[in-house]
Amino acid sequence: MHIKNICCIGAGYVGGPTMAVIAKNCPNIQVNVVDINQQRISQWNKIDLSDLPIYEPGLKDIVEKCRGINLHFSTDMKKNIAKADLIFISVNTPTKTRGIGSGQAIDLKYVEASSREISKYAKGHTIVVEKSTLPVKTAETIKAILDATTKNKDNLSISKSFSVLSNPEFLAEGSAISDLENPDRVLIGGEDQEAIDDLVNIYSKWIEKTKVLTTDLWSSELSKLISNAFLAQRISSINTISALCEATGARIKDVSLAVGMDRRIGRYFLNSGPGFGGSCFKKDISNLVYISNHYGLFEVAEYWQKVLDINSWQQKRFVELIVKNMFGTISSKKIAILGFSFKANTNDTRESPAINICKKLIEEGAFLKIYDPKVKKHQIMKDLSSIHESNEKKKWEYSDTIYSTFKNADAAIFLTEWGEFASLNWEEISKVMRQPAWVFDTRSIVNINNVRENGINIWQVGYGN
Ligand code: NAD
Ligand code: UGA
């Protein structure tokens, strides 16, 4: 089949950028991104491109070029599903919060709802592609829902049919556009060779064919979970070593460099910090733990659970050492928080270590002044809402400008590695902080000598005193 019309269900961090890059590289294909969230769709359609719902370097330019030409954002599921030759399911797949598997298993309700919409509105033959990260064997569920509508009540075939493929997304936020333009690999799992070829042909418009791997559905679904698990495992590994460096006086960055220069190990994902955040690592590893237990592989489950445990431990350890260094109490002290997103170059705060750390600091009685170059005040309010609901007194405030954040602060904590934090004027900052002032740098982003030269105490992750 020659693909002329694509629909993507889910206009989020994956659906939006991925479809923008497909539209840019395939000018002959019409790409329609649909979502149930009217506000999100309106934001995608806003004339002011600085206010897109997602901040990703390079995204704005592609949307400007393609929107209204072959890239469209809409809430009209019926129309866009009906005319699609190929549909990506790119909806959120959060961890279940209740019932069987609560806290570990993936909640498939959005995937199931999307499959039902497709089964209802699709016409002719449609290729359905899992783009969301899904537990192994979810394609079976999708197939079962879709196939239920391909026969009428007398069990006679009606004029619609489906092929299901798995095509997990490996983009990282903050570098989504370059990851999509130049991926390490594209992975396609399926049983219908013709459908696989159709999807391969789309990617081949801008990606070398040798980078497009094909496999069966289950191997594809599992590969995505395992890629995330391995990445997260490296972060937990290096974070355990950061504590050992602090205890012994070794320097974490030197250790990471020496270890990572071994080509068998590789240099990426060896930055110690406040633990991994983001919407996926925790949920995907929790799901891996759940699946392993389900198959009776308890040692496997325990092994991966430890990666999650170390992540929480690192955050708890940081709060304890902040309190300890500040004479054992931060009650009524003012603390500047620099960075709230889960990593630099994104406005996403899902599972950001900043949320946990800020809540713990507030519980200890501190007053926070929070600055982030891309995260808006209303998002932080949402993330810290459990604190606000139970307390009358103001516990934190939003800071619009970086330098005002430090005013009268007893300490400044760097939680996200935004580029602008690397070149601050510490002479100016030292004049406005309350002495004795502290800097806690959980990302090793600030210049330790500049801070010390200006009479400020500093603790940096992975460095002993
Ligand atoms: P997101 O929450 O940003 O976007 C999902 C969108 O789907 C939302 O806008 C939601 O309104 C919409 N949606 C939910 N149910 C719907 C329905 N029935 N019909 C129409 N729209 C519906 O999520 P995301 O970060 O884009 O992640 C999507 C999937 O991709 C997840 O499975 C995730 O694990 C995976 N993934 C995410 C990333 C990432 O960096 N965020 C990277 C790779 C893979
Ligand atoms: C991650 C993966 O990198 C993507 O390949 C995957 O597609 C995506 O998850 C997903 O499935 O959602 P993302 O979460 O956007 O992407 O960002 P990462 O760069 O992986 O960072 C995740 C977290 O780990 C961040 O909090 C980051 O600060 C932290 N991190 C990363 C470290 O603490 N140290 C490092 O060396 C690298």
Coordinates of C-alpha atoms and ligand atoms in Angstrom, one line a residue:
M1 CA 0.0 0.0 0.0
H2 CA 1.2 3.5 -0.7
I3 CA 0.8 5.5 2.5
K4 CA -0.7 8.9 1.8
N5 CA -2.4 9.7 5.0
I6 CA -1.2 9.2 8.6
C7 CA -3.1 9.8 11.8
C8 CA -1.4 10.0 15.2
I9 CA -3.5 9.6 18.3
G10 CA -1.9 11.6 21.1
A11 CA -0.4 15.0 20.6
G12 CA 2.1 14.8 23.5
Y13 CA 5.8 14.8 23.9
V14 CA 6.1 11.9 21.5
G15 CA 3.2 12.4 19.1
G16 CA 3.8 16.1 18.5
P17 CA 7.6 16.1 17.7
T18 CA 7.5 12.7 15.9
M19 CA 4.7 13.6 13.5
A20 CA 6.4 17.0 12.9
V21 CA 9.5 15.3 11.8
I22 CA 7.6 12.8 9.6
A23 CA 5.7 15.7 8.0
K24 CA 8.9 17.6 7.3
N25 CA 10.6 14.6 5.7
C26 CA 7.6 13.3 3.8
P27 CA 5.9 16.2 2.1
N28 CA 3.7 13.9 0.1
I29 CA 2.0 12.5 3.2
Q30 CA -0.7 14.3 5.0
V31 CA -0.2 13.9 8.8
N32 CA -3.1 14.5 11.2
V33 CA -2.3 14.6 15.0
V34 CA -5.5 14.1 17.1
D35 CA -6.0 14.3 20.8
I36 CA -8.9 14.4 23.3
N37 CA -7.3 17.3 25.1
Q38 CA -8.9 20.4 23.4
Q39 CA -6.5 22.8 25.2
R40 CA -3.4 20.9 24.0
I41 CA -4.7 20.9 20.4
S42 CA -5.5 24.7 20.6
Q43 CA -2.0 25.3 21.8
W44 CA -0.6 23.3 18.9
N45 CA -2.7 25.5 16.6
K46 CA -1.7 28.8 18.2
I47 CA -0.4 31.5 15.8
D48 CA 2.2 32.4 18.5
L49 CA 4.7 29.6 18.1
S50 CA 6.5 30.5 21.3
D51 CA 3.6 29.0 23.2
L52 CA 3.5 25.4 21.8
P53 CA 2.5 22.9 24.5
I54 CA 5.9 21.3 24.3
Y55 CA 9.3 23.0 24.4
E56 CA 11.9 21.2 22.3
P57 CA 14.8 22.9 20.6
G58 CA 14.1 23.0 16.8
L59 CA 10.4 22.0 17.1
K60 CA 9.0 25.5 16.5
D61 CA 10.7 25.8 13.1
I62 CA 9.3 22.6 11.8
V63 CA 5.8 23.4 13.0
E64 CA 6.1 26.8 11.4
K65 CA 7.1 25.2 8.1
C66 CA 4.6 22.3 7.9
R67 CA 1.5 23.3 9.9
G68 CA -1.5 23.8 7.7
I69 CA 0.4 22.3 4.8
N70 CA 0.8 18.6 5.6
L71 CA 0.8 18.7 9.4
H72 CA -2.5 19.3 11.2
F73 CA -3.7 19.2 14.8
S74 CA -7.3 18.4 15.6
T75 CA -9.7 16.9 18.1
D76 CA -11.7 15.3 15.3
M77 CA -10.9 11.6 15.8
K78 CA -13.6 10.2 13.6
K79 CA -12.7 12.0 10.4
N80 CA -9.0 11.6 10.8
I81 CA -9.1 8.0 11.7
A82 CA -11.4 7.2 8.8
K83 CA -9.1 8.7 6.2
A84 CA -5.9 7.3 7.5
D85 CA -3.9 4.5 5.8
L86 CA -1.7 4.2 8.9
I87 CA -2.4 5.2 12.5
F88 CA 0.2 5.7 15.3
I89 CA -1.0 5.1 18.8
S90 CA 1.0 7.6 20.9
V91 CA -1.0 8.0 24.0
N92 CA 0.2 8.0 27.6
T93 CA 0.8 4.7 29.4
P94 CA 1.0 5.5 33.0
T95 CA 1.5 3.2 35.9
K96 CA -1.7 1.8 37.4
T97 CA -2.7 3.6 40.6
R98 CA -5.3 1.1 41.7
G99 CA -6.3 -2.6 41.5
I100 CA -4.2 -5.5 40.4
G101 CA -0.6 -4.5 39.7
S102 CA -1.2 -1.0 41.3
G103 CA 2.1 0.9 41.4
Q104 CA 3.9 -1.3 38.9
A105 CA 1.8 -2.5 36.0
I106 CA 1.0 -0.2 33.1
D107 CA -2.5 1.2 32.9
L108 CA -3.6 0.4 29.3
K109 CA -6.9 2.3 29.5
Y110 CA -5.8 5.0 27.0
V111 CA -4.4 2.5 24.6
E112 CA -7.6 0.5 24.8
A113 CA -9.7 3.6 24.3
S114 CA -7.7 4.5 21.2
S115 CA -8.0 1.0 19.8
R116 CA -11.8 1.1 20.2
E117 CA -11.9 4.5 18.4
I118 CA -9.9 3.0 15.6
S119 CA -12.0 -0.1 15.3
K120 CA -15.1 2.1 15.2
Y121 CA -14.1 4.7 12.6
A122 CA -11.4 3.1 10.4
K123 CA -12.2 2.3 6.8
G124 CA -10.7 -0.3 4.4
H125 CA -7.3 -1.7 5.4
T126 CA -5.4 0.3 8.1
I127 CA -2.0 -0.3 9.6
V128 CA -2.0 0.4 13.3
V129 CA 1.3 1.2 14.9
E130 CA 2.1 1.1 18.6
K131 CA 4.3 4.1 19.2
S132 CA 3.6 4.3 23.0
T133 CA 5.9 2.2 25.2
L134 CA 3.8 -0.9 26.1
P135 CA 4.1 -4.1 28.1
V136 CA 5.2 -7.2 26.2
K137 CA 2.3 -8.7 24.3
T138 CA 0.0 -5.6 24.3
A139 CA -0.2 -5.9 20.5
E140 CA -2.4 -8.9 21.2
T141 CA -4.9 -6.8 23.1
I142 CA -4.9 -4.2 20.4
K143 CA -5.4 -6.9 17.8
A144 CA -8.3 -8.5 19.7
I145 CA -10.1 -5.1 20.0
L146 CA -9.6 -4.3 16.3
D147 CA -10.5 -7.8 15.1
A148 CA -13.8 -7.7 17.0
T149 CA -15.1 -5.1 14.5
T150 CA -13.9 -6.8 11.3
K151 CA -16.8 -9.3 11.4
N152 CA -20.5 -8.5 11.7
K153 CA -22.9 -10.3 14.1
D154 CA -23.3 -13.2 11.6
N155 CA -19.5 -13.6 11.7
L156 CA -19.2 -12.4 8.1
S157 CA -16.2 -10.2 7.3
I158 CA -17.0 -6.6 6.7
S159 CA -14.9 -4.1 4.8
K160 CA -12.3 -3.3 7.3
S161 CA -9.0 -5.0 8.2
F162 CA -6.0 -4.2 10.3
S163 CA -2.3 -4.9 10.6
V164 CA -0.7 -4.2 13.9
L165 CA 3.0 -3.2 14.2
S166 CA 5.2 -2.2 17.1
N167 CA 7.4 0.8 16.5
P168 CA 8.7 2.1 19.9
E169 CA 10.1 5.6 20.2
F170 CA 13.6 6.1 21.6
L171 CA 13.7 9.9 21.5
A172 CA 14.9 11.7 24.7
E173 CA 13.3 15.0 25.7
G174 CA 15.4 18.1 25.1
S175 CA 17.0 16.5 22.1
A176 CA 13.8 15.0 20.5
I177 CA 14.2 16.7 17.1
S178 CA 17.8 15.6 16.5
D179 CA 17.0 12.1 17.9
L180 CA 14.2 11.8 15.4
E181 CA 16.2 13.3 12.5
N182 CA 19.2 11.1 13.2
P183 CA 18.2 8.1 15.3
D184 CA 20.7 5.4 16.4
R185 CA 18.1 2.9 15.1
V186 CA 14.4 2.6 14.2
L187 CA 12.8 -0.6 15.4
I188 CA 9.7 -2.2 13.8
G189 CA 8.1 -5.4 15.0
G190 CA 5.3 -7.2 13.2
E191 CA 4.1 -10.2 11.3
D192 CA 2.7 -8.6 8.2
Q193 CA 5.7 -8.1 5.9
E194 CA 3.8 -5.7 3.6
A195 CA 2.8 -3.4 6.5
I196 CA 6.4 -3.5 7.8
D197 CA 7.7 -2.5 4.3
D198 CA 5.2 0.4 4.2
L199 CA 6.5 1.7 7.5
V200 CA 10.2 1.1 6.5
N201 CA 9.5 3.1 3.4
I202 CA 8.4 6.1 5.4
Y203 CA 11.5 6.1 7.6
S204 CA 13.7 5.5 4.6
K205 CA 12.9 9.0 3.3
W206 CA 15.5 10.4 5.8
I207 CA 17.1 7.5 7.6
E208 CA 19.6 5.0 6.2
K209 CA 18.0 1.6 5.7
T210 CA 20.7 -0.2 7.7
K211 CA 19.5 1.6 10.8
V212 CA 16.0 0.3 10.4
L213 CA 15.7 -3.0 12.3
T214 CA 12.8 -5.4 11.9
T215 CA 11.7 -8.1 14.3
D216 CA 8.7 -9.8 15.8
L217 CA 6.1 -7.9 17.9
W218 CA 7.2 -9.1 21.3
S219 CA 10.9 -8.6 20.7
S220 CA 10.2 -5.1 19.6
E221 CA 8.1 -4.3 22.7
L222 CA 10.6 -5.8 25.0
S223 CA 13.6 -4.1 23.4
K224 CA 12.1 -0.7 24.3
L225 CA 11.6 -1.6 27.9
I226 CA 15.1 -3.0 28.2
S227 CA 16.7 0.0 26.5
N228 CA 15.2 2.3 29.2
A229 CA 16.0 -0.1 32.0
F230 CA 19.7 -0.3 30.9
L231 CA 19.9 3.5 30.7
A232 CA 18.4 4.0 34.1
Q233 CA 20.6 1.2 35.5
R234 CA 23.7 3.2 34.5
I235 CA 22.4 6.3 36.3
S236 CA 21.8 4.3 39.5
S237 CA 25.2 2.7 39.1
I238 CA 27.1 6.0 38.8
N239 CA 25.0 7.5 41.6
T240 CA 26.1 4.8 44.0
I241 CA 29.7 5.7 43.1
S242 CA 29.0 9.4 43.7
A243 CA 28.4 8.6 47.3
L244 CA 31.6 6.5 47.5
C245 CA 33.5 9.4 45.9
E246 CA 32.1 11.8 48.5
A247 CA 33.1 9.4 51.3
T248 CA 36.6 8.8 50.0
G249 CA 37.6 12.1 48.3
A250 CA 37.8 10.7 44.8
R251 CA 36.4 12.9 42.0
I252 CA 33.3 11.5 40.3
K253 CA 33.8 13.3 37.0
D254 CA 37.3 11.9 36.7
V255 CA 36.0 8.4 37.5
S256 CA 33.2 8.7 35.0
L257 CA 35.7 9.8 32.3
A258 CA 38.2 7.1 33.0
V259 CA 35.5 4.4 33.1
G260 CA 33.6 5.7 30.1
M261 CA 36.6 5.9 27.8
D262 CA 36.7 2.2 27.7
R263 CA 34.8 1.6 24.5
R264 CA 33.1 -1.5 25.9
I265 CA 31.5 0.7 28.6
G266 CA 31.0 4.0 26.7
R267 CA 30.8 7.5 28.0
Y268 CA 27.1 8.3 27.9
F269 CA 24.8 8.2 30.9
L270 CA 27.6 8.4 33.5
N271 CA 26.6 11.8 34.9
S272 CA 25.7 11.5 38.6
G273 CA 22.9 13.7 39.8
P274 CA 19.7 13.8 41.8
G275 CA 18.4 10.5 40.2
F276 CA 16.6 10.0 37.0
G277 CA 13.2 11.7 36.5
G278 CA 11.0 11.9 33.5
S279 CA 7.7 10.1 32.7
C280 CA 9.3 6.8 31.6
F281 CA 12.2 5.3 33.4
K282 CA 10.4 4.7 36.7
K283 CA 7.2 3.5 35.0
D284 CA 9.0 1.3 32.5
I285 CA 11.3 -0.4 35.1
S286 CA 8.3 -0.8 37.5
N287 CA 6.6 -2.6 34.6
L288 CA 9.7 -4.8 34.0
V289 CA 9.6 -5.7 37.7
Y290 CA 5.9 -6.5 37.4
I291 CA 6.4 -8.6 34.3
S292 CA 9.3 -10.5 35.8
N293 CA 7.3 -11.3 38.9
H294 CA 4.4 -12.4 36.8
Y295 CA 6.6 -15.0 35.1
G296 CA 8.0 -16.2 38.4
L297 CA 11.4 -14.6 37.8
F298 CA 11.8 -13.2 41.3
E299 CA 15.5 -12.7 41.2
V300 CA 15.2 -10.7 37.9
A301 CA 12.5 -8.6 39.5
E302 CA 14.6 -7.9 42.6
Y303 CA 17.6 -6.9 40.5
W304 CA 15.7 -4.2 38.6
Q305 CA 13.8 -3.1 41.7
K306 CA 17.2 -2.1 43.2
V307 CA 17.7 0.4 40.3
L308 CA 14.6 2.2 41.5
D309 CA 15.5 1.9 45.1
I310 CA 18.9 3.5 44.5
N311 CA 17.2 6.4 42.7
S312 CA 15.0 7.2 45.7
W313 CA 17.9 6.7 48.1
Q314 CA 20.0 9.3 46.2
Q315 CA 17.3 12.0 46.7
K316 CA 16.8 11.1 50.4
R317 CA 20.6 11.3 50.9
F318 CA 20.7 14.7 49.3
V319 CA 18.1 16.2 51.6
E320 CA 19.7 14.7 54.7
L321 CA 23.1 16.1 53.8
I322 CA 21.7 19.6 53.0
V323 CA 20.0 19.7 56.5
K324 CA 23.2 18.4 58.1
N325 CA 25.4 21.0 56.5
M326 CA 23.1 23.8 57.4
F327 CA 23.7 23.3 61.2
G328 CA 21.1 20.5 61.4
T329 CA 18.0 22.6 60.6
I330 CA 16.5 24.4 57.6
S331 CA 13.4 25.5 59.5
S332 CA 12.5 29.0 58.5
K333 CA 15.6 29.2 56.2
K334 CA 15.2 30.5 52.7
I335 CA 16.4 28.3 50.0
A336 CA 16.8 29.1 46.3
I337 CA 15.9 26.3 43.9
L338 CA 17.6 26.4 40.5
G339 CA 15.9 24.2 38.0
F340 CA 12.6 22.3 38.3
S341 CA 12.3 20.3 35.0
F342 CA 13.6 16.7 35.2
K343 CA 16.5 17.6 32.8
A344 CA 17.7 20.6 30.9
N345 CA 16.1 21.8 27.6
T346 CA 12.6 20.6 28.4
N347 CA 9.6 22.1 30.2
D348 CA 8.5 18.7 31.4
T349 CA 8.4 18.1 35.1
R350 CA 7.0 14.6 35.2
E351 CA 8.7 12.6 38.0
S352 CA 11.3 15.4 38.3
P353 CA 13.6 14.8 41.2
A354 CA 12.9 18.5 42.0
I355 CA 9.4 17.7 43.1
N356 CA 10.4 15.2 45.7
I357 CA 13.3 17.2 47.0
C358 CA 11.3 20.4 47.2
K359 CA 8.5 18.7 49.1
K360 CA 11.0 17.2 51.6
L361 CA 12.7 20.6 52.1
I362 CA 9.3 22.2 52.8
E363 CA 8.4 19.4 55.2
E364 CA 11.7 20.3 57.0
G365 CA 10.3 23.9 57.4
A366 CA 12.3 25.7 54.7
F367 CA 10.8 28.5 52.5
L368 CA 11.7 28.0 48.8
K369 CA 12.2 30.4 45.9
I370 CA 12.0 28.4 42.7
Y371 CA 13.4 29.4 39.3
D372 CA 13.3 27.5 36.1
P373 CA 13.9 29.0 32.6
K374 CA 11.1 27.0 31.0
V375 CA 8.7 25.6 33.7
K376 CA 5.8 27.9 34.3
K377 CA 4.5 28.8 37.8
H378 CA 1.1 27.0 37.3
Q379 CA 3.0 23.7 36.6
I380 CA 5.1 24.0 39.8
M381 CA 1.8 24.8 41.7
K382 CA 0.3 21.6 40.4
D383 CA 3.4 19.6 41.3
L384 CA 3.6 20.9 44.8
S385 CA -0.2 21.0 45.3
S386 CA -0.2 18.4 48.1
I387 CA 1.9 20.7 50.2
H388 CA -0.3 23.7 49.6
E389 CA -3.6 22.1 50.3
S390 CA -2.6 21.2 53.8
N391 CA -0.9 24.4 54.7
E392 CA -2.2 27.9 55.1
K393 CA 1.2 29.6 55.2
K394 CA 3.1 30.2 52.0
K395 CA 5.8 27.7 51.6
W396 CA 7.4 28.7 48.3
E397 CA 7.3 31.4 45.7
Y398 CA 8.1 31.5 42.0
S399 CA 11.0 33.5 40.8
D400 CA 10.9 35.1 37.3
T401 CA 14.5 36.0 37.1
I402 CA 17.6 34.0 38.0
Y403 CA 19.4 36.6 40.1
S404 CA 16.4 37.6 42.2
T405 CA 16.2 33.9 43.3
F406 CA 19.3 34.2 45.4
K407 CA 18.1 37.3 47.3
N408 CA 18.4 36.7 51.1
A409 CA 18.8 33.0 50.5
D410 CA 20.7 30.9 53.1
A411 CA 21.3 28.2 50.4
A412 CA 21.0 27.6 46.7
I413 CA 20.3 24.1 45.4
F414 CA 20.9 23.3 41.7
L415 CA 18.6 20.6 40.6
T416 CA 18.6 20.8 36.8
E417 CA 21.6 21.2 34.5
W418 CA 20.4 24.2 32.5
G419 CA 23.3 25.8 30.5
E420 CA 22.8 29.2 32.0
F421 CA 23.7 27.9 35.5
A422 CA 27.3 27.2 34.5
S423 CA 28.3 30.8 34.0
L424 CA 26.7 32.8 36.9
N425 CA 28.2 35.9 38.4
W426 CA 29.1 34.6 41.9
E427 CA 30.5 37.9 43.0
E428 CA 27.0 39.5 42.5
I429 CA 25.3 36.5 44.1
S430 CA 27.5 36.5 47.2
K431 CA 26.4 40.1 47.9
V432 CA 22.7 39.2 48.1
M433 CA 22.8 35.8 49.9
R434 CA 22.6 35.6 53.7
Q435 CA 25.9 34.5 55.3
P436 CA 27.1 31.9 55.9
A437 CA 25.8 30.9 52.5
W438 CA 25.7 27.4 51.0
V439 CA 25.5 26.1 47.4
F440 CA 24.4 22.5 46.9
D441 CA 25.1 21.4 43.4
T442 CA 23.4 18.1 42.6
R443 CA 24.4 18.2 38.9
S444 CA 28.1 19.3 39.1
I445 CA 27.2 22.3 36.9
V446 CA 28.6 25.3 38.8
N447 CA 32.2 26.4 38.9
I448 CA 33.3 25.3 42.3
N449 CA 36.3 27.7 42.4
N450 CA 34.2 30.8 41.5
V451 CA 31.8 29.9 44.3
R452 CA 34.5 29.4 46.9
E453 CA 36.5 32.5 45.9
N454 CA 33.4 34.5 46.7
G455 CA 33.1 33.2 50.3
I456 CA 30.3 30.7 49.7
N457 CA 30.4 27.1 51.0
I458 CA 29.8 24.5 48.3
W459 CA 28.9 20.9 48.2
Q460 CA 28.9 19.2 44.8
V461 CA 27.7 15.7 44.0
G462 CA 30.5 13.1 43.9
Y463 CA 33.2 15.3 45.5
G464 CA 34.4 14.9 49.1
N465 CA 35.4 17.9 51.1
Ligands
NAD1 P1 1.9 12.7 26.8 O1 1.1 12.5 28.1 O2 2.7 13.9 26.6 O3 0.9 12.6 25.6 C1 -0.1 11.7 25.4 C2 -1.4 12.3 24.8 O4 -2.3 11.3 24.5 C3 -2.1 13.3 25.7 O5 -2.1 14.6 25.1 C4 -3.5 12.7 25.9 O6 -4.5 13.7 26.0 C5 -3.6 11.9 24.7 N1 -4.6 10.8 24.8 C6 -4.8 9.9 25.8 N2 -5.8 9.1 25.5 C7 -6.3 9.5 24.3 C8 -7.4 9.0 23.5 N3 -8.1 8.0 23.9 N4 -7.6 9.6 22.4 C9 -6.9 10.7 22.0 N5 -5.8 11.2 22.7 C10 -5.6 10.6 23.9 O7 2.7 11.3 26.7 P2 4.1 11.2 25.9 O8 5.2 11.6 26.8 O9 4.0 11.7 24.6 O10 4.2 9.6 25.9 C11 3.4 8.8 25.1 C12 4.0 7.4 25.0 O11 5.3 7.4 24.5 C13 4.1 6.7 26.4 O12 3.9 5.4 26.2 C14 5.6 6.9 26.7 O13 6.1 5.9 27.5 C15 6.2 6.8 25.3 N6 7.5 7.5 25.2 C16 7.7 8.8 25.7 C17 8.9 9.5 25.5 C18 9.1 10.8 26.1 O14 10.2 11.3 26.0 N7 8.1 11.5 26.7 C19 9.9 8.9 24.7 C20 9.7 7.6 24.2 C21 8.5 7.0 24.4
UGA2 C1 14.6 8.5 28.1 C2 15.5 7.8 27.1 O1 16.8 8.4 27.1 C3 14.9 7.7 25.7 O2 15.7 6.9 24.9 C4 13.5 7.1 25.8 O3 12.9 7.2 24.6 C5 12.7 8.0 26.8 O4 13.3 8.0 28.1 C6 11.3 7.4 27.0 O5 11.1 6.2 26.8 O6 10.5 8.2 27.5 P1 14.2 11.1 28.7 O7 13.6 10.5 29.9 O8 13.5 12.1 27.9 O9 14.6 9.9 27.7 O10 15.6 11.7 29.1 P2 17.0 11.2 29.5 O11 18.1 12.0 28.8 O12 17.1 9.7 29.3 O13 17.1 11.5 31.0 C7 16.3 10.8 32.0 C8 16.7 11.2 33.4 O14 18.0 10.7 33.7 C9 16.8 12.7 33.6 O15 16.3 13.1 34.8 C10 18.3 13.0 33.5 O16 18.7 14.2 34.2 C11 18.9 11.8 34.1 N1 20.2 11.5 33.7 C12 20.5 11.2 32.4 C13 21.3 11.4 34.7 O17 21.0 11.7 35.9 N2 22.5 11.2 34.3 C14 22.8 10.9 33.0 O18 24.0 10.6 32.7 C15 21.8 10.9 32.0

